[in-house]
Short mmCIF file of C-alpha atoms and ligand atoms in Angstrom, two decimals:
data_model
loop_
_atom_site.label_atom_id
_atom_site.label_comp_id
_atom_site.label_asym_id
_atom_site.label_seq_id
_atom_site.Cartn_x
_atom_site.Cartn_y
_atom_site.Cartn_z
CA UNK A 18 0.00 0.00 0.00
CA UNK A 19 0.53 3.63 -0.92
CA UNK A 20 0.62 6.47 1.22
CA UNK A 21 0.55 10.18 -0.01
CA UNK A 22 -0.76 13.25 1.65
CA UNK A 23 -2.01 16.20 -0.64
CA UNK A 24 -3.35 19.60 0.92
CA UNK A 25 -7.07 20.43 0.34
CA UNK A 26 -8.23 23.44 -1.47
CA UNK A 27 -11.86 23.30 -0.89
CA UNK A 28 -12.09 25.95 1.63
CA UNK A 29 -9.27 28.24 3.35
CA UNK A 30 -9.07 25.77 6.30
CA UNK A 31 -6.41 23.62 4.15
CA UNK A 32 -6.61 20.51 5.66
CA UNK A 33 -3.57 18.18 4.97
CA UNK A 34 -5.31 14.81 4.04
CA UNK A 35 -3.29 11.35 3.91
CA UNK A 36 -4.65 9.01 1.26
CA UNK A 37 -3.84 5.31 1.28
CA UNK A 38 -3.83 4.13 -2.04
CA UNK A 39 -3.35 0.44 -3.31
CA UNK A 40 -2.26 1.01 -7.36
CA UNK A 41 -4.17 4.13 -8.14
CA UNK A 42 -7.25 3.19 -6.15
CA UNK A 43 -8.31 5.28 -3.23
CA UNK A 44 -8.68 3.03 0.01
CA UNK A 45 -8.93 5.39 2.93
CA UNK A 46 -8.80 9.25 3.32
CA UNK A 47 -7.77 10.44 6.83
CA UNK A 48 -7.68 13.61 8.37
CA UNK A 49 -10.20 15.90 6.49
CA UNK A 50 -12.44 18.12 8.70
CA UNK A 51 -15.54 17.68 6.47
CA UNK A 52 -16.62 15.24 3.92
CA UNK A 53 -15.31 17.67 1.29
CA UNK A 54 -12.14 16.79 1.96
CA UNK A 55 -12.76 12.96 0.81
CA UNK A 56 -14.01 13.90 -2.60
CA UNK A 57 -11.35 15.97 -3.32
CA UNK A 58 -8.61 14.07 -1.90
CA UNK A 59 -10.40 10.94 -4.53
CA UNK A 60 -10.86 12.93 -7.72
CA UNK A 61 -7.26 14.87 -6.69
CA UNK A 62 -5.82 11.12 -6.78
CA UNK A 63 -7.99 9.83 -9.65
CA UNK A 64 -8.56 12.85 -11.90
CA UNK A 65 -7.40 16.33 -10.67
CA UNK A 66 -10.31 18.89 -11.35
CA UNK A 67 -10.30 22.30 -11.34
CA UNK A 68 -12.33 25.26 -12.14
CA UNK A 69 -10.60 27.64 -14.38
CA UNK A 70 -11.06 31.37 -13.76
CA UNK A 71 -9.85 33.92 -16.85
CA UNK A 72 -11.33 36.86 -18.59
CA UNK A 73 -12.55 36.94 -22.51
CA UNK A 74 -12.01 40.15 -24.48
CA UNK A 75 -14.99 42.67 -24.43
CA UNK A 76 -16.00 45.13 -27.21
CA UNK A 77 -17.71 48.09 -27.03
CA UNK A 78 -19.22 47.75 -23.24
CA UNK A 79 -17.04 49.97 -21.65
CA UNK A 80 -14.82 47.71 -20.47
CA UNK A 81 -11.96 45.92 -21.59
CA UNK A 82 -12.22 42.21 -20.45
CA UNK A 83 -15.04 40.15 -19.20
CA UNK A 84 -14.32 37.81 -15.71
CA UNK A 85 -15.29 34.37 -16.92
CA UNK A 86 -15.16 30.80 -15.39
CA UNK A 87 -16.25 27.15 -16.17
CA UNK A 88 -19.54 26.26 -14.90
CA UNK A 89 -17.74 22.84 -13.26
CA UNK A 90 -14.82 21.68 -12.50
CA UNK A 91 -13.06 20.95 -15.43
CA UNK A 92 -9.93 17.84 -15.63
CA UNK A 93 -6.38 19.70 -15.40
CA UNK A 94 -5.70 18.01 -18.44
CA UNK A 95 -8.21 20.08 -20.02
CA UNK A 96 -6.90 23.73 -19.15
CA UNK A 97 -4.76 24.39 -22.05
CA UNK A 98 -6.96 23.15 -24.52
CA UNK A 99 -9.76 24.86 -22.76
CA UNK A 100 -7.68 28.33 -22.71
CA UNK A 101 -7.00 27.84 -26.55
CA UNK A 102 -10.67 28.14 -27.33
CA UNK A 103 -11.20 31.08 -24.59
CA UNK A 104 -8.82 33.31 -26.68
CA UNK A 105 -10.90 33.43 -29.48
CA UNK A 106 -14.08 34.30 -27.29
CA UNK A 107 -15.39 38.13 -27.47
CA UNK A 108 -18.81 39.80 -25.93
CA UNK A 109 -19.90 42.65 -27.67
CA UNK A 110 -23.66 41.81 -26.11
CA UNK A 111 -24.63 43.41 -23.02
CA UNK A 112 -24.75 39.74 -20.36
CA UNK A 113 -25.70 39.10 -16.78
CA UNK A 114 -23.82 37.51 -14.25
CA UNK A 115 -24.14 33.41 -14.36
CA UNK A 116 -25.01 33.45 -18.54
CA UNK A 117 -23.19 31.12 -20.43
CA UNK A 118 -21.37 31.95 -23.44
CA UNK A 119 -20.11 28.59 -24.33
CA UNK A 120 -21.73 25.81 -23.96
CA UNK A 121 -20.02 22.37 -23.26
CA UNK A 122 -16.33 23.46 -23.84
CA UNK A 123 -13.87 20.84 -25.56
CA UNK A 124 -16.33 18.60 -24.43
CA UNK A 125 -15.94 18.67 -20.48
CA UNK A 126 -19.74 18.83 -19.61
CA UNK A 127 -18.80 22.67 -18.39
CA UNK A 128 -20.21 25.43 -19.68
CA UNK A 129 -17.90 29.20 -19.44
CA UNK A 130 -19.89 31.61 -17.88
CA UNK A 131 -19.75 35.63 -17.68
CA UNK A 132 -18.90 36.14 -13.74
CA UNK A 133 -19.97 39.81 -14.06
CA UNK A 134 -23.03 41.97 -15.56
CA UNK A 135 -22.40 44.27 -18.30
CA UNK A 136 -25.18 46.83 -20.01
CA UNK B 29 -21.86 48.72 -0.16
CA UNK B 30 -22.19 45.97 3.24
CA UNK B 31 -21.54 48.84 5.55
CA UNK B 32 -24.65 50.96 3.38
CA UNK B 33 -27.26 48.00 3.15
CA UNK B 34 -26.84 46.98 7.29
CA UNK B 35 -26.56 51.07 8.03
CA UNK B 36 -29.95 50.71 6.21
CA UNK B 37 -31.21 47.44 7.93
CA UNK B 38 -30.67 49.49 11.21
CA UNK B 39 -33.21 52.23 10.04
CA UNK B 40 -30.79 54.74 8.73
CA UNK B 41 -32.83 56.48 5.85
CA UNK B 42 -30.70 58.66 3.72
CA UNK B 43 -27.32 56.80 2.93
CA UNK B 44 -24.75 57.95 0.18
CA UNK B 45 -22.39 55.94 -0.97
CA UNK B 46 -19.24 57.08 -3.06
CA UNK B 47 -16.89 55.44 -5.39
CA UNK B 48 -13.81 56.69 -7.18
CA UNK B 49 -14.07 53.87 -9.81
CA UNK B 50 -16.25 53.73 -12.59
CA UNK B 51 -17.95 50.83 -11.23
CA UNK B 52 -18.96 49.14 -7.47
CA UNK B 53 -16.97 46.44 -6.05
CA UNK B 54 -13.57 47.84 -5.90
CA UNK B 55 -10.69 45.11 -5.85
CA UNK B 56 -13.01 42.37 -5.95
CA UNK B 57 -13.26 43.20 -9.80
CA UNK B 58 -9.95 42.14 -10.46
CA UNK B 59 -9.91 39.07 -8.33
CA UNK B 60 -11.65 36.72 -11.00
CA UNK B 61 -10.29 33.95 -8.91
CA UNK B 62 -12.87 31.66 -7.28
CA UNK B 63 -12.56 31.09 -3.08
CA UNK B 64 -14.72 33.80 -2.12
CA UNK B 65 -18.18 33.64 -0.42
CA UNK B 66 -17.95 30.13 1.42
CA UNK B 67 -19.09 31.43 4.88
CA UNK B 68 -21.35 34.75 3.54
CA UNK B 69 -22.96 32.89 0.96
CA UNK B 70 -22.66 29.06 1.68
CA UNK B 71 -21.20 28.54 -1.79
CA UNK B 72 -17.78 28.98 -3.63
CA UNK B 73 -17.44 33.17 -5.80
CA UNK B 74 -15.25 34.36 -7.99
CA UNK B 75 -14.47 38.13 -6.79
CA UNK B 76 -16.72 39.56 -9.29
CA UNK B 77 -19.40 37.29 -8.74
CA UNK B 78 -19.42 38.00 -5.11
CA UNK B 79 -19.19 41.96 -5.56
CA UNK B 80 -22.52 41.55 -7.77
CA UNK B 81 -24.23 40.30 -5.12
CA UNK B 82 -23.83 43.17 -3.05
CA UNK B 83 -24.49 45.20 -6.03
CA UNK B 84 -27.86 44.06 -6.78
CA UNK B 85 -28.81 44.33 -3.16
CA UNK B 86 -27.21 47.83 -3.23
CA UNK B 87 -29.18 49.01 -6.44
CA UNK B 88 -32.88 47.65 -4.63
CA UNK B 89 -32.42 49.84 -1.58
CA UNK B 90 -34.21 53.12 -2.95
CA UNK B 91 -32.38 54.81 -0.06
CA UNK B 92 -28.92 54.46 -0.86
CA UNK B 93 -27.61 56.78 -3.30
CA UNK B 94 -24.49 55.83 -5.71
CA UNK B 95 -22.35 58.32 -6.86
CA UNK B 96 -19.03 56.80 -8.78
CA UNK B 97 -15.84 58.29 -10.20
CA UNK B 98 -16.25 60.22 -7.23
CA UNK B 99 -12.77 61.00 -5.36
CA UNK B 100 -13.09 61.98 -1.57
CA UNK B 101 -9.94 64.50 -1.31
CA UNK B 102 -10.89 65.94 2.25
CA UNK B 103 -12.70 64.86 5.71
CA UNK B 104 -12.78 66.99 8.59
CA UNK B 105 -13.51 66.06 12.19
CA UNK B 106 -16.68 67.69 11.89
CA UNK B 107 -17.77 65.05 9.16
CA UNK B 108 -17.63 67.48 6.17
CA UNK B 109 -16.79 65.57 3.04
CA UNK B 110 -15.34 67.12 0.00
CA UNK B 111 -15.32 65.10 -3.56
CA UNK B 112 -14.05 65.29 -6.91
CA UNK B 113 -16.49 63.89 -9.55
CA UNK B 114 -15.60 65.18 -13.01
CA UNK B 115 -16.07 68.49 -13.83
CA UNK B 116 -16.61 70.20 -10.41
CA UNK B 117 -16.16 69.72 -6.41
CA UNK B 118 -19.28 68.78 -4.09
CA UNK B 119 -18.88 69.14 -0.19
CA UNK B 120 -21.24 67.15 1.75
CA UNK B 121 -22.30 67.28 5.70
CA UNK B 122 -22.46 64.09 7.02
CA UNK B 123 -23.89 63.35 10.58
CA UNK B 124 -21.93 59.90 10.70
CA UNK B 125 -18.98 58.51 7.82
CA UNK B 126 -18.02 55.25 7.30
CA UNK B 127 -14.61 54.93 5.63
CA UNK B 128 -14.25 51.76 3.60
CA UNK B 129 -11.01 52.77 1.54
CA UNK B 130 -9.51 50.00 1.58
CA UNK B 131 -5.60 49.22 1.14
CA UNK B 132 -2.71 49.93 -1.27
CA UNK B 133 0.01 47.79 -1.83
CA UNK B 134 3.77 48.04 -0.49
CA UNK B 135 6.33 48.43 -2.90
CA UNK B 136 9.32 47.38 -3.34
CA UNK B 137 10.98 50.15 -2.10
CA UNK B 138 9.29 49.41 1.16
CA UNK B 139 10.57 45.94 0.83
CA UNK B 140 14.34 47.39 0.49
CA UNK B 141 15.41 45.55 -2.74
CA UNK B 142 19.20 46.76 -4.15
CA UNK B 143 19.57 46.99 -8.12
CA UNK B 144 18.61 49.55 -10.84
CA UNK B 145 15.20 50.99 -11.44
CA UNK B 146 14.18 49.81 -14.50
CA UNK B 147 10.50 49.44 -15.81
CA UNK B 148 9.45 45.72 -15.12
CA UNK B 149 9.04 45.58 -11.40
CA UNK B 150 5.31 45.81 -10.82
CA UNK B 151 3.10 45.63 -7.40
CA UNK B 152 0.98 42.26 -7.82
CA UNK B 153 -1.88 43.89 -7.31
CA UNK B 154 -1.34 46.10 -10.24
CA UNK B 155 -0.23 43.89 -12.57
CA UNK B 156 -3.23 41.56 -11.45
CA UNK B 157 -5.52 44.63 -12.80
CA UNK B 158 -3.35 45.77 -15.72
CA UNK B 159 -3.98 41.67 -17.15
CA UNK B 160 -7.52 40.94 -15.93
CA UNK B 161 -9.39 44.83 -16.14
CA UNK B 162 -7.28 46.08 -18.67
CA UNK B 163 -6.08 42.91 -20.91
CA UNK B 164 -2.52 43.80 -21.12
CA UNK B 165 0.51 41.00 -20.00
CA UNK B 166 2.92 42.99 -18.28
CA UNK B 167 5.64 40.67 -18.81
CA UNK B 168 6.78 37.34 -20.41
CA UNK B 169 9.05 36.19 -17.84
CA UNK B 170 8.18 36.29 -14.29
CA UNK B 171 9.67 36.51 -11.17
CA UNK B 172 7.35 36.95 -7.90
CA UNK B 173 8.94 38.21 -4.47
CA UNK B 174 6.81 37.40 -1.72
CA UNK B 175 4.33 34.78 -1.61
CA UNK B 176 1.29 36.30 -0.38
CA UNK B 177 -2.04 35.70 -2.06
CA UNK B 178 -1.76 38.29 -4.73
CA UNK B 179 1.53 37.14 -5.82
CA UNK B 180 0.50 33.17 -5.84
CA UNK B 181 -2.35 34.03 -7.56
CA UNK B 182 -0.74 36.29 -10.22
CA UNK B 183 1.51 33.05 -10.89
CA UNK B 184 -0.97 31.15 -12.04
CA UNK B 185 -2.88 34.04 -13.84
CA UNK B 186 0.75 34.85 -15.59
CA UNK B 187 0.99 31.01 -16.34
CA UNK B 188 -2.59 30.54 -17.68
CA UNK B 189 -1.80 33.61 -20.42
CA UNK B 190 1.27 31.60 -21.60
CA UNK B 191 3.89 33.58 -19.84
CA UNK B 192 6.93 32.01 -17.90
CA UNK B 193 7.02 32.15 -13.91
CA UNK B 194 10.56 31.14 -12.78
CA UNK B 195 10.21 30.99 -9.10
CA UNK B 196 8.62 32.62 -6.15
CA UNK B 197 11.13 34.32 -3.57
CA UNK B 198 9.91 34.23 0.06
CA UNK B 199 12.18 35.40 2.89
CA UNK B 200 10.35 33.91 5.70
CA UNK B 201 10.52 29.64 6.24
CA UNK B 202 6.82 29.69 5.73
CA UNK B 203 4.30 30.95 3.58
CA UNK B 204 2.36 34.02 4.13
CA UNK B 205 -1.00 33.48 1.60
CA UNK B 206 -3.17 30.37 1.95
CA UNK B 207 -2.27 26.94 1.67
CA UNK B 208 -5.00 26.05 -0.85
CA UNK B 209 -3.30 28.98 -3.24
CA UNK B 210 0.33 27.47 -2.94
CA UNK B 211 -1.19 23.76 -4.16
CA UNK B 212 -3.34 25.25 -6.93
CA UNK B 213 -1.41 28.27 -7.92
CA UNK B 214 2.23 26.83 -7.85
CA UNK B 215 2.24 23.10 -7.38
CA UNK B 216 -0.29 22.70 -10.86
CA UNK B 217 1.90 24.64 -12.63
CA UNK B 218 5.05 23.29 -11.09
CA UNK B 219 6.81 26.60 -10.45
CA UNK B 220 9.19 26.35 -7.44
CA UNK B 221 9.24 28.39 -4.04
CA UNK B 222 11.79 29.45 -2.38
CA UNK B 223 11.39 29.91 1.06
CA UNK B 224 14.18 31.56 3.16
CA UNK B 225 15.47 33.74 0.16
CA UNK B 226 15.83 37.01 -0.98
CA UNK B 227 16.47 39.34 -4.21
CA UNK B 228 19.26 40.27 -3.35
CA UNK B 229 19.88 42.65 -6.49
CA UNK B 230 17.98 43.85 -9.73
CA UNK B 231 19.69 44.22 -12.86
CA UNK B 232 18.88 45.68 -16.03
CA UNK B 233 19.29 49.14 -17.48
CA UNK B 234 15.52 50.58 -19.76
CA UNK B 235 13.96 46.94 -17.99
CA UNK B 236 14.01 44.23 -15.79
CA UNK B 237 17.18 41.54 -17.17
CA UNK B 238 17.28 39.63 -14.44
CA UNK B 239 17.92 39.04 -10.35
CA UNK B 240 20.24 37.47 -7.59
CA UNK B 241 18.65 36.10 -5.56
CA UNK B 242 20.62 34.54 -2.32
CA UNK B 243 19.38 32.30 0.80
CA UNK B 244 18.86 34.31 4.16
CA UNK B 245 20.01 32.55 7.50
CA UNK B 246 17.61 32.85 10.67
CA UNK B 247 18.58 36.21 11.35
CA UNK B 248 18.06 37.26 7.98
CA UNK B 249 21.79 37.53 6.43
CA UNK B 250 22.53 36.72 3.46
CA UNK B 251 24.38 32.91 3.33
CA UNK B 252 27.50 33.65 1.77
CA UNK B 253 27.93 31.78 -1.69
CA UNK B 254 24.63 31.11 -2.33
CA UNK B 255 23.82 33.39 -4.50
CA UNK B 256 22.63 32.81 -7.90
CA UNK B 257 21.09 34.44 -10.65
CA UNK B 258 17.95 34.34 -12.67
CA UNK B 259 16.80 35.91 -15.68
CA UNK B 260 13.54 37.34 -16.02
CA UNK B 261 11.71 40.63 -17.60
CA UNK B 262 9.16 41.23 -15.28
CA UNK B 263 9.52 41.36 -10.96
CA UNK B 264 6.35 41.29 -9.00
CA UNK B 265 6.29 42.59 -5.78
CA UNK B 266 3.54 40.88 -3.32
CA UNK B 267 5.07 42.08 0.15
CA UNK B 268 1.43 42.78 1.96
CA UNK B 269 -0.75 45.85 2.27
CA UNK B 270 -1.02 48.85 4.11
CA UNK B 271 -4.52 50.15 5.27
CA UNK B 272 -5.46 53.60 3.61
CA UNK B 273 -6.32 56.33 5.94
CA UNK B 274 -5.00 59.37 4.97
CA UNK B 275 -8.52 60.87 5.27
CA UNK B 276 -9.21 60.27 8.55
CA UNK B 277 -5.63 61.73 9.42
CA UNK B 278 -6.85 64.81 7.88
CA UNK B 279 -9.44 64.85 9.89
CA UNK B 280 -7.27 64.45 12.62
CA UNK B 281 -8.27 60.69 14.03
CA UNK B 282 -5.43 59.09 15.89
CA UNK B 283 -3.53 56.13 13.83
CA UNK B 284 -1.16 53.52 14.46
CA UNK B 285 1.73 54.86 13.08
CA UNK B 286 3.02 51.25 12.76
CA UNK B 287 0.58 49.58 10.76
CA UNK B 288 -1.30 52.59 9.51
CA UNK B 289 -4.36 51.56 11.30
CA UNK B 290 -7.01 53.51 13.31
CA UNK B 291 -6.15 53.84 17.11
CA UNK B 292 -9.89 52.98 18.11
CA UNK B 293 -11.68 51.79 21.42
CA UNK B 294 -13.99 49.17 19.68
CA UNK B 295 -14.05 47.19 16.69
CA UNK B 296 -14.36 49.94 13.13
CA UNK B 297 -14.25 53.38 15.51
CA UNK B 298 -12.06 55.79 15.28
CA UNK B 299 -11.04 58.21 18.08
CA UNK B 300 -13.52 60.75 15.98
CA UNK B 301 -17.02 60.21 17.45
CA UNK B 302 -19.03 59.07 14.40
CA UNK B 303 -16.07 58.31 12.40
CA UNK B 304 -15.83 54.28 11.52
CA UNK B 305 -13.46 52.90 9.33
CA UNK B 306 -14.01 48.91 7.85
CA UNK B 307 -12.90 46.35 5.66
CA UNK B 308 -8.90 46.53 4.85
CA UNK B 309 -8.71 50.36 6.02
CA UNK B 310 -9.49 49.15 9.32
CA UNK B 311 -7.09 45.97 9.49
CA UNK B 312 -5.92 44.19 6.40
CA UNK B 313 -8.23 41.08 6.33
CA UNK B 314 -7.49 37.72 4.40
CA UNK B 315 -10.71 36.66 3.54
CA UNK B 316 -13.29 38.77 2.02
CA UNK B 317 -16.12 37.52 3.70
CA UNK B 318 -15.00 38.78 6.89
CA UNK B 319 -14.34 41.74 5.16
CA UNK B 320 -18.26 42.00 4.86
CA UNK B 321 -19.05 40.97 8.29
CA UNK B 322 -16.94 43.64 9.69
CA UNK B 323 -18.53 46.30 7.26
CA UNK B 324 -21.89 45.30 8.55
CA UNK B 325 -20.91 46.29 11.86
CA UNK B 326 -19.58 49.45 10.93
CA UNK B 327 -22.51 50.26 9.20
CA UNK B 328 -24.54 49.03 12.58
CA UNK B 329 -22.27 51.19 14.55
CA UNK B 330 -23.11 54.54 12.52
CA UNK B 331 -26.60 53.76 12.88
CA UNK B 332 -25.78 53.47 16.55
CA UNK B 333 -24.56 56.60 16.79
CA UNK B 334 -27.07 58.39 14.66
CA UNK B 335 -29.74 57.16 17.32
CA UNK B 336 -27.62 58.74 19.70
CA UNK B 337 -27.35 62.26 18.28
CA UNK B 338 -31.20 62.52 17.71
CA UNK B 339 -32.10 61.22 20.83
CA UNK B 340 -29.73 64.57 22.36
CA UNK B 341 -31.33 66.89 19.65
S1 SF4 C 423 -11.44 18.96 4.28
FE1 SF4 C 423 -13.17 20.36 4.53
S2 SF4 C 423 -12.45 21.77 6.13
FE2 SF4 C 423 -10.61 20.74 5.37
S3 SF4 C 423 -9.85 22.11 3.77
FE3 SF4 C 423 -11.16 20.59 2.78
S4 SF4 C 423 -13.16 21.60 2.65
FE4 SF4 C 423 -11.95 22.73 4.17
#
């Protein structure tokens, strides 16, 4: 058996986690403060997720760049691929906080949505 | 805008609230970072999302007038405030002020770094709103002193818009931002900290060519031959913030000459009756949601103390 310990960044608290593995299977989390902590530490093992934060460029709504993030999590793997298709993004539309721009990006299940209103 | 909606919750009825930007929310408009909201709002924010919350509850409260690109220059002990909006000057009487100005960054001359001046060498903070409110990529090739939040953050913001991060430089054996941010800031994108070094020297003559940077013992000092060099084009500077309260100097409140905060009996007062100060002006906070809690007192506290002057009319 496997033992690795891995910080988690679900909330500020930063719990340090130890996760027994056997091969690249989970067995037993220890030392999370709330059951957040055992997801994570699982899918940070398994398949690290994240959700991306970044802005698209914004025309004519005086302002410059739009906040935007994914909807989900999205797999780390997925970032640069998913950044690729951000650059090419642009609002000229007035939007509201929580619309979605792009739907299913490269094909992670997550939309990217505006994270702030614009008229 | 959390000290205006509770000073309105606690029956205050004619509230104005001024902002120098073009737009509410302040520095939580840059931070496009999630992490914020998890006690206020149960659930996990970016900055911007989190400032629109307050903003729509801001906008439904009939009482609370918003005036931005305002710019309070003066505040006298008798609550007199004087603002530039463009064009002209307006001077206002208040019967109670709450001060929520916030914090500016320390630089790096406050930090005491030897070398040239060249352009390249950037608060976090700023370079964090020149790329995400602006759009423009300071720099190609990073270096970050200090690892508070703003400069972890910025290295993964730098990384994400295809720019290199060599390292991150901290001085003490520990570091001084959140866990969570070293794991998913540096650790994803494998970029190294240093903990117990320095900059130790900036080169470069129009802009930034490159540091030394050198491993400090306990006591600070320099460990002689370890200094090496790195090259970069860019040097943020993330070395904490200082509350801003030159207003409330002006108007003669008594401040901590050490850490720039208000010298103040309770929690947000000042040594000016019906002066409060809250948020980073008051103490630099970490997390933003206590940020709002302590506004909300502030903005109790005013109402307080307007009770208490009508009651003696
Ligand atoms: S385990 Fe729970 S308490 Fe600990 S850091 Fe994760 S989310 Fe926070």
């Amino acid at each position: 058996m496997n033992t690795k310990t891995i910080t988690c960044i679900e909330c500020p608290v930063g719990c340090r986690i130890g996760v027994d593995m056997e091969g690249c299977r989970v067995v037993k989390v220890s030392g999370n403060k709330c059951p957040k902590g055992e997801k994570y530490a699982i899918s940070e093992i398994e398949n690290p997720m994240r959700v991306l934060t970044t802005t698209v460029a914004a025309e004519g709504l005086g302002i410059r760049r739009l906040p935007i993030r994914t909807s989900a999590p999205i797999s780390k793997a997925n970032i640069p691929e998913v950044m690729r298709v951000i650059r090419s993004v642009k609002v000229s539309r007035p939007v509201r906080v929580g619309e979605s721009i792009v739907k299913n990006v490269c094909g992670t299940g997550a939309d990217i949505v505006v994270t702030r209103s614009v008229d | 805008m959390a000290a205006a909606i509770s000073a309105h919750e606690s029956g205050v009825k004619d509230i104005l609230l001024l902002e120098r930007d073009l737009y509410l929310g302040g520095l939580l408009n840059q931070c496009i970072h999630t992490g914020f909201g998890l006690t206020y709002f149960k659930e996990t924010l970016t900055g911007p999302e989190y400032a629109s919350r307050f903003v729509e509850r801001v906008r439904a409260i009939p009482s609370i007038e918003v005036v931005t690109r305002a710019f309070a220059v003066r505040l006298t002990g008798e609550k007199t405030v004087d603002y530039l909006i463009p064009g002209h000057m307006v001077s206002v009487r208040a019967k109670a002020v709450v001060m929520a100005t916030g914090s500016r960054e320390r630089t790096r001359e406050m930090a005491h770094i030897a070398g040239t001046r060249p352009a390249g060498i950037f608060p976090a903070g700023l370079a964090q709103r020149l790329i995400n409110i602006e759009g423009y990529l300071p720099g190609k090739n990073v270096v970050i002193v200090g690892s508070g939040d703003i400069g972890l953050i910025m290295a993964r913001r730098f990384k994400l818009e295809g720019a290199e991060v060599k390292a991150v430089i901290e001085i003490q054996p520990v570091t001084r931002g959140l866990v969570r941010n070293v794991v998913q800031c540096l650790d994803d994108f494998g970029i190294p900290l240093y903990f117990r070094h320095k900059i130790a020297h900036i080169y470069g003559k129009d802009r930034v060519e490159g540091v030394d940077v050198v491993r400090v013992d306990e006591e600070m000092r320099e460990i002689e031959g370890s200094r090496f060099s790195m090259g970069c084009d860019t040097l943020l500077v993330s070395v904490g913030l200082i509350p801003e309260n030159e207003l409330i100097e002006m108007a003669g409140a008594e401040l901590d000459k050490k850490s720039n905060t208000p010298v103040s009996g309770r929690m947000n007062e000042t040594s000016l009756p019906g002066i409060f100060v809250c948020g980073n002006s008051y103490k630099v906070y970490d997390i933003v949601d206590t940020v709002s809690a302590c506004a909300e007192n502030a903005g109790r506290m005013a109402a307080g103390y307007l009770g208490k002057v009508e009651q003696q009319v």
